[in-house]
GROMACS .gro file of C-alpha atoms in nm:
model
  336
    1MET     CA    1  43.319  13.775  -4.736
    2ASN     CA    2  43.373  14.080  -4.515
    3PRO     CA    3  43.472  14.401  -4.701
    4ALA     CA    4  43.831  14.520  -4.662
    5PRO     CA    5  43.872  14.789  -4.394
    6ALA     CA    6  43.895  15.146  -4.518
    7PRO     CA    7  44.242  15.304  -4.525
    8VAL     CA    8  44.331  15.480  -4.201
    9GLU     CA    9  44.339  15.825  -4.362
   10GLU     CA   10  43.994  15.773  -4.514
   11THR     CA   11  43.848  15.668  -4.180
   12LEU     CA   12  44.003  15.973  -4.015
   13ARG     CA   13  43.875  16.209  -4.284
   14ASP     CA   14  43.520  16.071  -4.264
   15THR     CA   15  43.521  16.097  -3.885
   16LEU     CA   16  43.637  16.459  -3.895
   17ALA     CA   17  43.374  16.548  -4.154
   18HIS     CA   18  43.106  16.407  -3.923
   19LEU     CA   19  43.235  16.626  -3.639
   20LEU     CA   20  43.221  16.940  -3.850
   21ASP     CA   21  42.858  16.873  -3.939
   22GLY     CA   22  42.762  16.997  -3.593
   23LEU     CA   23  42.976  17.312  -3.585
   24PRO     CA   24  42.858  17.636  -3.753
   25PRO     CA   25  43.113  17.734  -4.023
   26ARG     CA   26  43.146  18.091  -3.890
   27HIS     CA   27  43.220  17.961  -3.540
   28ALA     CA   28  43.476  17.718  -3.681
   29ALA     CA   29  43.643  17.987  -3.892
   30THR     CA   30  43.673  18.223  -3.593
   31ALA     CA   31  43.828  17.951  -3.381
   32VAL     CA   32  44.066  17.858  -3.663
   33ASP     CA   33  44.186  18.219  -3.696
   34ARG     CA   34  44.272  18.229  -3.326
   35LEU     CA   35  44.444  17.891  -3.343
   36ILE     CA   36  44.652  17.999  -3.642
   37ALA     CA   37  44.772  18.300  -3.441
   38SER     CA   38  44.856  18.074  -3.146
   39TYR     CA   39  45.042  17.813  -3.346
   40ARG     CA   40  45.237  18.063  -3.555
   41GLY     CA   41  45.336  18.271  -3.254
   42ARG     CA   42  45.685  18.262  -3.110
   43THR     CA   43  45.585  18.305  -2.747
   44PRO     CA   44  45.537  17.979  -2.556
   45THR     CA   45  45.199  17.950  -2.392
   46HIS     CA   46  45.147  17.858  -2.027
   47THR     CA   47  44.785  17.753  -2.072
   48PRO     CA   48  44.632  17.500  -2.311
   49VAL     CA   49  44.574  17.645  -2.657
   50LEU     CA   50  44.261  17.430  -2.694
   51ARG     CA   51  44.008  17.557  -2.441
   52ASP     CA   52  43.674  17.392  -2.522
   53ARG     CA   53  43.503  17.151  -2.760
   54ALA     CA   54  43.447  17.416  -3.029
   55ASP     CA   55  43.821  17.497  -3.025
   56VAL     CA   56  43.908  17.130  -3.041
   57VAL     CA   57  43.673  17.051  -3.329
   58ALA     CA   58  43.809  17.352  -3.521
   59TYR     CA   59  44.162  17.236  -3.446
   60ALA     CA   60  44.083  16.884  -3.561
   61ALA     CA   61  43.948  17.020  -3.892
   62TYR     CA   62  44.230  17.271  -3.935
   63ARG     CA   63  44.533  17.073  -3.819
   64MET     CA   64  44.470  16.703  -3.773
   65PRO     CA   65  44.488  16.591  -4.141
   66ALA     CA   66  44.810  16.786  -4.195
   67THR     CA   67  44.966  16.666  -3.870
   68PHE     CA   68  44.869  16.309  -3.958
   69GLU     CA   69  45.043  16.328  -4.298
   70ALA     CA   70  45.357  16.497  -4.161
   71VAL     CA   71  45.395  16.246  -3.878
   72ARG     CA   72  45.318  15.956  -4.112
   73ALA     CA   73  45.596  16.076  -4.344
   74ALA     CA   74  45.843  16.091  -4.052
   75LEU     CA   75  45.736  15.750  -3.924
   76GLY     CA   76  45.759  15.614  -4.278
   77ALA     CA   77  46.123  15.723  -4.293
   78LEU     CA   78  46.186  15.543  -3.964
   79ALA     CA   79  46.011  15.232  -4.098
   80GLU     CA   80  46.235  15.242  -4.406
   81ALA     CA   81  46.544  15.263  -4.186
   82ALA     CA   82  46.422  14.976  -3.962
   83PRO     CA   83  46.212  14.760  -4.196
   84ASP     CA   84  46.188  14.459  -3.964
   85TRP     CA   85  46.092  14.656  -3.653
   86THR     CA   86  45.738  14.723  -3.530
   87PRO     CA   87  45.669  14.923  -3.213
   88ALA     CA   88  45.532  14.707  -2.932
   89ALA     CA   89  45.386  15.009  -2.748
   90HIS     CA   90  45.344  15.378  -2.825
   91THR     CA   91  45.331  15.693  -2.611
   92ASP     CA   92  45.231  16.022  -2.772
   93LEU     CA   93  45.341  16.332  -2.578
   94GLY     CA   94  45.119  16.634  -2.618
   95GLY     CA   95  44.912  16.422  -2.852
   96GLY     CA   96  44.599  16.639  -2.841
   97THR     CA   97  44.333  16.477  -3.054
   98GLY     CA   98  44.564  16.191  -3.150
   99ALA     CA   99  44.693  16.258  -3.503
  100ALA     CA  100  45.023  16.082  -3.426
  101THR     CA  101  44.843  15.774  -3.294
  102TRP     CA  102  44.653  15.750  -3.622
  103ALA     CA  103  44.978  15.796  -3.815
  104THR     CA  104  45.142  15.519  -3.613
  105ALA     CA  105  44.848  15.288  -3.681
  106ALA     CA  106  44.876  15.367  -4.052
  107THR     CA  107  45.251  15.295  -4.056
  108TRP     CA  108  45.242  14.978  -3.846
  109PRO     CA  109  44.893  14.818  -3.858
  110GLY     CA  110  44.774  14.615  -3.562
  111GLU     CA  111  44.687  14.670  -3.200
  112ARG     CA  112  44.938  14.776  -2.935
  113PRO     CA  113  44.921  14.962  -2.603
  114VAL     CA  114  44.881  15.333  -2.680
  115THR     CA  115  44.898  15.621  -2.432
  116VAL     CA  116  44.820  15.980  -2.528
  117LEU     CA  117  44.928  16.252  -2.285
  118ASP     CA  118  44.808  16.611  -2.311
  119TRP     CA  119  44.715  16.891  -2.072
  120ALA     CA  120  44.398  16.995  -2.260
  121GLU     CA  121  44.109  16.779  -2.138
  122PRO     CA  122  43.877  16.883  -2.428
  123ALA     CA  123  44.140  16.761  -2.676
  124LEU     CA  124  44.175  16.430  -2.497
  125ALA     CA  125  43.798  16.384  -2.486
  126LEU     CA  126  43.762  16.446  -2.858
  127GLY     CA  127  44.064  16.232  -2.936
  128ARG     CA  128  43.905  15.944  -2.747
  129GLU     CA  129  43.581  15.999  -2.938
  130ILE     CA  130  43.756  16.004  -3.277
  131ALA     CA  131  43.967  15.697  -3.192
  132ALA     CA  132  43.653  15.490  -3.144
  133ALA     CA  133  43.630  15.480  -3.525
  134HIS     CA  134  43.958  15.284  -3.551
  135PRO     CA  135  43.968  14.927  -3.410
  136ALA     CA  136  44.338  14.948  -3.323
  137LEU     CA  137  44.288  15.268  -3.120
  138LYS     CA  138  43.973  15.185  -2.927
  139GLY     CA  139  44.177  15.067  -2.627
  140ALA     CA  140  44.409  15.368  -2.616
  141GLU     CA  141  44.455  15.548  -2.283
  142TRP     CA  142  44.395  15.924  -2.295
  143ARG     CA  143  44.549  16.086  -1.988
  144ARG     CA  144  44.571  16.445  -1.876
  145GLU     CA  145  44.931  16.539  -1.802
  146ARG     CA  146  45.122  16.866  -1.782
  147ILE     CA  147  45.381  16.850  -2.060
  148GLY     CA  148  45.679  17.018  -1.900
  149ARG     CA  149  45.943  16.988  -1.628
  150ALA     CA  150  45.725  16.774  -1.402
  151LEU     CA  151  45.670  16.514  -1.675
  152ALA     CA  152  45.752  16.155  -1.578
  153LEU     CA  153  45.700  15.874  -1.829
  154ASP     CA  154  45.661  15.500  -1.809
  155THR     CA  155  45.888  15.291  -2.028
  156THR     CA  156  45.749  15.233  -2.375
  157ASP     CA  157  45.878  15.134  -2.719
  158LEU     CA  158  45.804  15.436  -2.940
  159VAL     CA  159  45.759  15.797  -2.825
  160THR     CA  160  45.620  16.062  -3.059
  161VAL     CA  161  45.628  16.437  -2.992
  162SER     CA  162  45.456  16.628  -3.272
  163TYR     CA  163  45.398  17.003  -3.295
  164VAL     CA  164  45.449  17.039  -2.921
  165LEU     CA  165  45.794  17.186  -2.855
  166GLY     CA  166  45.698  17.528  -2.993
  167GLU     CA  167  45.436  17.561  -2.718
  168LEU     CA  168  45.695  17.512  -2.442
  169THR     CA  169  45.960  17.722  -2.275
  170GLU     CA  170  46.321  17.634  -2.353
  171ALA     CA  171  46.364  17.463  -2.014
  172ASP     CA  172  46.045  17.262  -2.060
  173ARG     CA  173  46.148  17.162  -2.414
  174GLY     CA  174  46.475  17.019  -2.288
  175HIS     CA  175  46.306  16.821  -2.012
  176VAL     CA  176  46.040  16.680  -2.244
  177VAL     CA  177  46.298  16.562  -2.497
  178ASP     CA  178  46.512  16.409  -2.222
  179ALA     CA  179  46.207  16.236  -2.074
  180ALA     CA  180  46.113  16.098  -2.415
  181ALA     CA  181  46.465  15.966  -2.468
  182ALA     CA  182  46.479  15.807  -2.123
  183SER     CA  183  46.145  15.629  -2.162
  184ALA     CA  184  46.187  15.497  -2.517
  185ARG     CA  185  46.322  15.146  -2.549
  186SER     CA  186  46.347  15.169  -2.929
  187ALA     CA  187  46.271  15.504  -3.092
  188VAL     CA  188  46.174  15.870  -3.054
  189VAL     CA  189  46.021  16.071  -3.339
  190ILE     CA  190  45.982  16.449  -3.307
  191VAL     CA  191  45.801  16.665  -3.563
  192GLU     CA  192  45.779  17.044  -3.576
  193PRO     CA  193  45.660  17.300  -3.832
  194GLY     CA  194  45.885  17.336  -4.135
  195THR     CA  195  45.997  17.687  -4.044
  196PRO     CA  196  46.341  17.816  -3.940
  197ASP     CA  197  46.222  17.820  -3.578
  198GLY     CA  198  46.077  17.470  -3.607
  199TYR     CA  199  46.403  17.344  -3.756
  200GLY     CA  200  46.595  17.510  -3.472
  201ARG     CA  201  46.388  17.320  -3.217
  202ILE     CA  202  46.446  16.996  -3.409
  203ILE     CA  203  46.823  17.051  -3.407
  204GLU     CA  204  46.816  17.117  -3.032
  205ALA     CA  205  46.616  16.797  -2.981
  206ARG     CA  206  46.846  16.604  -3.215
  207ASP     CA  207  47.150  16.703  -3.009
  208ARG     CA  208  46.979  16.596  -2.684
  209LEU     CA  209  46.871  16.262  -2.829
  210ILE     CA  210  47.226  16.189  -2.944
  211ALA     CA  211  47.361  16.292  -2.602
  212ALA     CA  212  47.115  16.046  -2.446
  213GLY     CA  213  47.268  15.760  -2.646
  214LEU     CA  214  47.030  15.734  -2.942
  215ARG     CA  215  47.139  15.724  -3.307
  216ILE     CA  216  46.974  15.920  -3.586
  217ALA     CA  217  46.769  15.699  -3.820
  218ALA     CA  218  46.612  15.977  -4.032
  219PRO     CA  219  46.619  16.210  -4.208
  220CYS     CA  220  46.995  16.251  -4.165
  221PRO     CA  221  47.232  15.988  -4.307
  222HIS     CA  222  47.451  16.029  -3.998
  223SER     CA  223  47.449  16.128  -3.630
  224ALA     CA  224  47.719  16.391  -3.669
  225ARG     CA  225  47.679  16.769  -3.687
  226CYS     CA  226  47.413  16.903  -3.922
  227PRO     CA  227  47.591  17.066  -4.220
  228ILE     CA  228  47.327  17.340  -4.255
  229VAL     CA  229  47.442  17.679  -4.127
  230ALA     CA  230  47.187  17.816  -3.881
  231GLY     CA  231  47.035  18.142  -3.999
  232GLN     CA  232  47.122  18.076  -4.364
  233ASP     CA  233  46.897  17.779  -4.439
  234TRP     CA  234  46.690  17.513  -4.267
  235CYS     CA  235  46.607  17.147  -4.326
  236HIS     CA  236  46.242  17.073  -4.387
  237PHE     CA  237  46.017  16.858  -4.602
  238ALA     CA  238  45.662  16.859  -4.738
  239ALA     CA  239  45.367  16.619  -4.715
  240ARG     CA  240  45.073  16.639  -4.955
  241VAL     CA  241  44.741  16.667  -4.769
  242SER     CA  242  44.406  16.596  -4.933
  243ARG     CA  243  44.136  16.840  -4.828
  244SER     CA  244  43.768  16.755  -4.811
  245SER     CA  245  43.506  17.015  -4.907
  246LEU     CA  246  43.435  17.073  -4.536
  247HIS     CA  247  43.804  17.112  -4.468
  248ARG     CA  248  43.832  17.370  -4.748
  249GLN     CA  249  43.530  17.552  -4.610
  250VAL     CA  250  43.679  17.585  -4.264
  251LYS     CA  251  44.022  17.690  -4.395
  252GLY     CA  252  43.885  17.921  -4.663
  253GLY     CA  253  44.077  17.756  -4.948
  254SER     CA  254  43.976  17.625  -5.290
  255LEU     CA  255  44.244  17.372  -5.386
  256PRO     CA  256  44.174  17.002  -5.322
  257TYR     CA  257  44.512  16.966  -5.151
  258GLU     CA  258  44.782  17.152  -4.961
  259ASP     CA  259  45.146  17.087  -4.878
  260GLU     CA  260  45.230  17.066  -4.510
  261LYS     CA  261  45.588  17.179  -4.447
  262PHE     CA  262  45.752  17.006  -4.152
  263ALA     CA  263  46.088  16.931  -3.990
  264TYR     CA  264  46.158  16.612  -3.801
  265VAL     CA  265  46.407  16.380  -3.641
  266ALA     CA  266  46.375  16.007  -3.581
  267ALA     CA  267  46.626  15.855  -3.340
  268THR     CA  268  46.663  15.497  -3.225
  269ARG     CA  269  46.829  15.264  -2.977
  270LEU     CA  270  46.804  14.971  -3.218
  271PRO     CA  271  47.140  14.819  -3.317
  272SER     CA  272  47.286  14.941  -3.645
  273SER     CA  273  47.213  14.601  -3.801
  274GLU     CA  274  46.840  14.664  -3.745
  275ALA     CA  275  46.820  15.038  -3.819
  276THR     CA  276  47.024  15.185  -4.103
  277PRO     CA  277  46.991  15.550  -4.209
  278ALA     CA  278  46.946  15.636  -4.575
  279PRO     CA  279  47.272  15.653  -4.773
  280HIS     CA  280  47.172  16.008  -4.874
  281ARG     CA  281  46.858  16.219  -4.829
  282VAL     CA  282  46.699  16.440  -5.095
  283VAL     CA  283  46.665  16.775  -4.918
  284ARG     CA  284  46.512  16.989  -5.194
  285ARG     CA  285  46.259  16.931  -5.469
  286PRO     CA  286  46.443  16.754  -5.753
  287GLN     CA  287  46.497  16.974  -6.057
  288ILE     CA  288  46.410  16.793  -6.379
  289ARG     CA  289  46.590  16.931  -6.682
  290LYS     CA  290  46.616  16.803  -7.037
  291GLY     CA  291  46.806  16.476  -7.014
  292GLN     CA  292  46.908  16.520  -6.650
  293VAL     CA  293  46.784  16.549  -6.293
  294LEU     CA  294  46.952  16.766  -6.029
  295LEU     CA  295  46.935  16.625  -5.675
  296ASP     CA  296  47.032  16.823  -5.365
  297LEU     CA  297  47.152  16.569  -5.112
  298CYS     CA  298  47.262  16.543  -4.751
  299ASP     CA  299  47.526  16.275  -4.739
  300PRO     CA  300  47.717  16.069  -4.480
  301GLY     CA  301  48.022  16.290  -4.524
  302GLU     CA  302  47.838  16.556  -4.319
  303GLU     CA  303  47.789  16.786  -4.616
  304LEU     CA  304  47.529  16.903  -4.863
  305ARG     CA  305  47.600  16.845  -5.230
  306ARG     CA  306  47.429  16.844  -5.567
  307GLU     CA  307  47.430  16.531  -5.783
  308THR     CA  308  47.345  16.537  -6.151
  309VAL     CA  309  47.186  16.218  -6.282
  310ALA     CA  310  47.190  16.209  -6.661
  311LYS     CA  311  46.986  16.008  -6.906
  312ARG     CA  312  47.290  15.797  -6.986
  313HIS     CA  313  47.270  15.656  -6.631
  314GLY     CA  314  46.971  15.446  -6.740
  315PRO     CA  315  46.777  15.297  -6.445
  316LEU     CA  316  46.929  15.548  -6.203
  317TYR     CA  317  46.804  15.834  -6.422
  318ARG     CA  318  46.454  15.688  -6.426
  319ALA     CA  319  46.469  15.655  -6.047
  320ALA     CA  320  46.586  16.017  -6.019
  321ARG     CA  321  46.289  16.135  -6.226
  322ASP     CA  322  46.061  15.956  -5.979
  323ALA     CA  323  46.247  16.080  -5.670
  324ALA     CA  324  46.067  16.316  -5.436
  325TRP     CA  325  46.175  16.571  -5.179
  326GLY     CA  326  46.253  16.380  -4.859
  327ASP     CA  327  46.327  16.046  -5.026
  328ALA     CA  328  46.628  15.829  -4.951
  329TRP     CA  329  46.882  15.819  -5.232
  330PRO     CA  330  46.965  15.602  -5.414
  331PRO     CA  331  46.645  15.397  -5.388
  332ALA     CA  332  46.675  15.046  -5.249
  333PRO     CA  333  46.694  14.781  -5.523
  334PRO     CA  334  46.365  14.592  -5.575
  335GLU     CA  335  46.330  14.265  -5.389
  336ASP     CA  336  46.332  13.946  -5.593
   0.00000   0.00000   0.00000
């Protein structure tokens, strides 16, 4: 009997660890410092952030596990909204080393046509190399493409755009989102850092996707105006990321995990009978008190509200104690 295949995240982690074996830690740390400055900056860049293989390997160690978990969480919310849908083809815009393609493969196992577009050839080359470790990604096409106003896309089923919009000018951001919406038969998922600026870019993209005729599948329970007041708060979530010893070495940390903060929107062209948003979304960490749980929710009435679930509510209280930031609420009843 053949052994069961390793989980996607384990295969990715092992592949990244092998890459780091050939890169001196001091070189990796220096490259990571520069990349942190680039990715946290507010000024869009007009040249690829990833310049050579050393940059790309450092990036893969520094960012790929966290990007994978954030995108997988966003795709998981889409999968919950459309449980009977599986993407027939996937295009990843600005995909770099391919974290979103791995996240898609983890969410919907199986082979499908995959195209990764990026303007950094070293990132594409390494992404192709890493993808060889996953059977479903071996046939992916890695193509150099300027992600901006000249972008033209073939029709596909699912388009992902993760941690890309912050690198673009405002005009380029609008064109990329419009191009993604025009090319997607079924869904577009956009992920950005969980910062006020990242949330602002997500809201801009959300508005453009709705204007293009898509409906919001997650995280919002509706496609109406976001109830959060810009400048006062922002909508974001967190994904737990396991860190290998090599990963901790490169990033200079000691904990075996970290929380990746991210903002996202998943929009779809699927009919409402096939894609239903969550009734409510938990938008803060639940507060567990003695005999009660406080849940901050975004609801279909286009408002934020707090719900108190007390012990007397029985099964609902137990579900509230298990609820996590970013979950749909209430949980779906178990299948018979």
